[in-house]
């Protein structure tokens, strides 16, 4: 061991310098271990264990929030080629999956999964574009295009982006619950209450979506309201 006071070389077991008597223990504590295959292996294992722990934590939190459909559906949809996480990968892998419930049920499925704000934005967006097309094309041309095909296009869009919407919804709510939770023992219970599903929300949300659509048509296209 090299003394940083007089540069005298000492044995590795020495506590003080044999030449000047300088304490060597502090120098030894500050000296990094040699870069060997064993140390590299230990560092790699530590990094691997940390990554594994983060993945397991994300997996547990998402499972608590989503509920029973997580293990047999959403986990594979979101993380088919990657480890569970609480953020979207740079390659957007959680976007590229299809949700059949989003296609068939649309805003009803969004409300069933408690994505009320997303459902509201979609309903308002659909009706806004619908009203714009009415005024731009006129009722005759608008009718020839077919209102059904217009809603099919939006249903396909919800199917394509449904899993992405739900992933972001889950992550935001998980982080919010973790920030506000003061009792770690209640974390999973709070996540289950915040997430999961609700048939009441789906039914009420569907009724409100229809009423909102009718209201927007009546206010912004009163002459065509009864023809739509």
PDB file of C-alpha atoms in Angstrom, residues 19-95:
ATOM      1  CA  UNK A  19       8.702   5.307   7.203  1.00  0.00           C
ATOM      2  CA  UNK A  20       6.722   8.323   8.481  1.00  0.00           C
ATOM      3  CA  UNK A  21       4.082   6.728  10.711  1.00  0.00           C
ATOM      4  CA  UNK A  22       1.155   8.176   8.710  1.00  0.00           C
ATOM      5  CA  UNK A  23      -2.212   6.454   9.229  1.00  0.00           C
ATOM      6  CA  UNK A  24      -2.969   4.217   6.237  1.00  0.00           C
ATOM      7  CA  UNK A  25      -6.510   3.067   7.018  1.00  0.00           C
ATOM      8  CA  UNK A  26      -8.156   6.128   5.436  1.00  0.00           C
ATOM      9  CA  UNK A  27      -6.091   5.685   2.300  1.00  0.00           C
ATOM     10  CA  UNK A  28      -7.101   2.043   2.127  1.00  0.00           C
ATOM     11  CA  UNK A  29     -10.794   2.872   2.515  1.00  0.00           C
ATOM     12  CA  UNK A  30     -10.604   5.362  -0.336  1.00  0.00           C
ATOM     13  CA  UNK A  31      -8.707   3.027  -2.673  1.00  0.00           C
ATOM     14  CA  UNK A  32     -11.086   1.342  -5.090  1.00  0.00           C
ATOM     15  CA  UNK A  33     -10.870  -2.430  -5.449  1.00  0.00           C
ATOM     16  CA  UNK A  34      -8.887  -3.754  -8.402  1.00  0.00           C
ATOM     17  CA  UNK A  35     -10.837  -4.279 -11.614  1.00  0.00           C
ATOM     18  CA  UNK A  36     -11.028  -8.061 -11.787  1.00  0.00           C
ATOM     19  CA  UNK A  37     -13.368 -10.556 -13.429  1.00  0.00           C
ATOM     20  CA  UNK A  38     -14.933 -11.259 -10.007  1.00  0.00           C
ATOM     21  CA  UNK A  39     -15.678  -7.581  -9.320  1.00  0.00           C
ATOM     22  CA  UNK A  40     -17.093  -7.046 -12.811  1.00  0.00           C
ATOM     23  CA  UNK A  41     -19.326 -10.054 -12.311  1.00  0.00           C
ATOM     24  CA  UNK A  42     -20.562  -8.661  -8.971  1.00  0.00           C
ATOM     25  CA  UNK A  43     -21.352  -5.264 -10.504  1.00  0.00           C
ATOM     26  CA  UNK A  44     -23.235  -6.861 -13.358  1.00  0.00           C
ATOM     27  CA  UNK A  45     -25.219  -9.032 -10.960  1.00  0.00           C
ATOM     28  CA  UNK A  46     -26.104  -5.997  -8.820  1.00  0.00           C
ATOM     29  CA  UNK A  47     -27.378  -4.093 -11.885  1.00  0.00           C
ATOM     30  CA  UNK A  48     -29.347  -7.114 -12.996  1.00  0.00           C
ATOM     31  CA  UNK A  49     -30.947  -7.537  -9.573  1.00  0.00           C
ATOM     32  CA  UNK A  50     -31.944  -3.843  -9.475  1.00  0.00           C
ATOM     33  CA  UNK A  51     -33.526  -4.085 -12.929  1.00  0.00           C
ATOM     34  CA  UNK A  52     -35.334  -7.264 -11.927  1.00  0.00           C
ATOM     35  CA  UNK A  53     -36.609  -5.633  -8.741  1.00  0.00           C
ATOM     36  CA  UNK A  54     -37.981  -2.624 -10.667  1.00  0.00           C
ATOM     37  CA  UNK A  55     -39.706  -4.948 -13.112  1.00  0.00           C
ATOM     38  CA  UNK A  56     -41.285  -7.000 -10.332  1.00  0.00           C
ATOM     39  CA  UNK A  57     -42.473  -3.840  -8.571  1.00  0.00           C
ATOM     40  CA  UNK A  58     -44.090  -2.504 -11.751  1.00  0.00           C
ATOM     41  CA  UNK A  59     -45.658  -5.917 -12.356  1.00  0.00           C
ATOM     42  CA  UNK A  60     -47.145  -6.010  -8.843  1.00  0.00           C
ATOM     43  CA  UNK A  61     -48.498  -2.440  -8.986  1.00  0.00           C
ATOM     44  CA  UNK A  62     -50.080  -2.883 -12.414  1.00  0.00           C
ATOM     45  CA  UNK A  63     -51.636  -6.202 -11.389  1.00  0.00           C
ATOM     46  CA  UNK A  64     -53.178  -4.553  -8.310  1.00  0.00           C
ATOM     47  CA  UNK A  65     -54.566  -1.675 -10.365  1.00  0.00           C
ATOM     48  CA  UNK A  66     -55.864  -3.588 -13.408  1.00  0.00           C
ATOM     49  CA  UNK A  67     -57.247  -6.628 -11.603  1.00  0.00           C
ATOM     50  CA  UNK A  68     -57.698 -10.198 -12.783  1.00  0.00           C
ATOM     51  CA  UNK A  69     -57.405  -9.402 -16.514  1.00  0.00           C
ATOM     52  CA  UNK A  70     -53.819  -8.234 -16.088  1.00  0.00           C
ATOM     53  CA  UNK A  71     -52.104 -11.634 -16.018  1.00  0.00           C
ATOM     54  CA  UNK A  72     -54.054 -13.246 -18.851  1.00  0.00           C
ATOM     55  CA  UNK A  73     -54.435 -10.229 -21.167  1.00  0.00           C
ATOM     56  CA  UNK A  74     -52.927  -6.816 -20.495  1.00  0.00           C
ATOM     57  CA  UNK A  75     -49.493  -7.983 -19.371  1.00  0.00           C
ATOM     58  CA  UNK A  76     -48.914  -9.697 -22.700  1.00  0.00           C
ATOM     59  CA  UNK A  77     -50.394  -6.801 -24.674  1.00  0.00           C
ATOM     60  CA  UNK A  78     -48.244  -4.173 -22.975  1.00  0.00           C
ATOM     61  CA  UNK A  79     -44.995  -6.079 -22.438  1.00  0.00           C
ATOM     62  CA  UNK A  80     -44.922  -8.792 -25.074  1.00  0.00           C
ATOM     63  CA  UNK A  81     -41.271  -8.110 -25.953  1.00  0.00           C
ATOM     64  CA  UNK A  82     -40.064  -6.317 -22.816  1.00  0.00           C
ATOM     65  CA  UNK A  83     -40.073  -6.305 -19.038  1.00  0.00           C
ATOM     66  CA  UNK A  84     -42.956  -4.706 -17.077  1.00  0.00           C
ATOM     67  CA  UNK A  85     -42.369  -1.009 -16.410  1.00  0.00           C
ATOM     68  CA  UNK A  86     -44.184   2.167 -15.445  1.00  0.00           C
ATOM     69  CA  UNK A  87     -43.315   4.132 -18.586  1.00  0.00           C
ATOM     70  CA  UNK A  88     -43.700   3.803 -22.331  1.00  0.00           C
ATOM     71  CA  UNK A  89     -40.588   2.509 -24.085  1.00  0.00           C
ATOM     72  CA  UNK A  90     -38.912   4.778 -26.603  1.00  0.00           C
ATOM     73  CA  UNK A  91     -40.001   2.401 -29.355  1.00  0.00           C
ATOM     74  CA  UNK A  92     -43.626   2.774 -28.224  1.00  0.00           C
ATOM     75  CA  UNK A  93     -44.065  -0.978 -27.846  1.00  0.00           C
ATOM     76  CA  UNK A  94     -47.137  -0.672 -25.624  1.00  0.00           C
ATOM     77  CA  UNK A  95     -48.943   1.190 -28.429  1.00  0.00           C
TER      78      UNK A  95
END
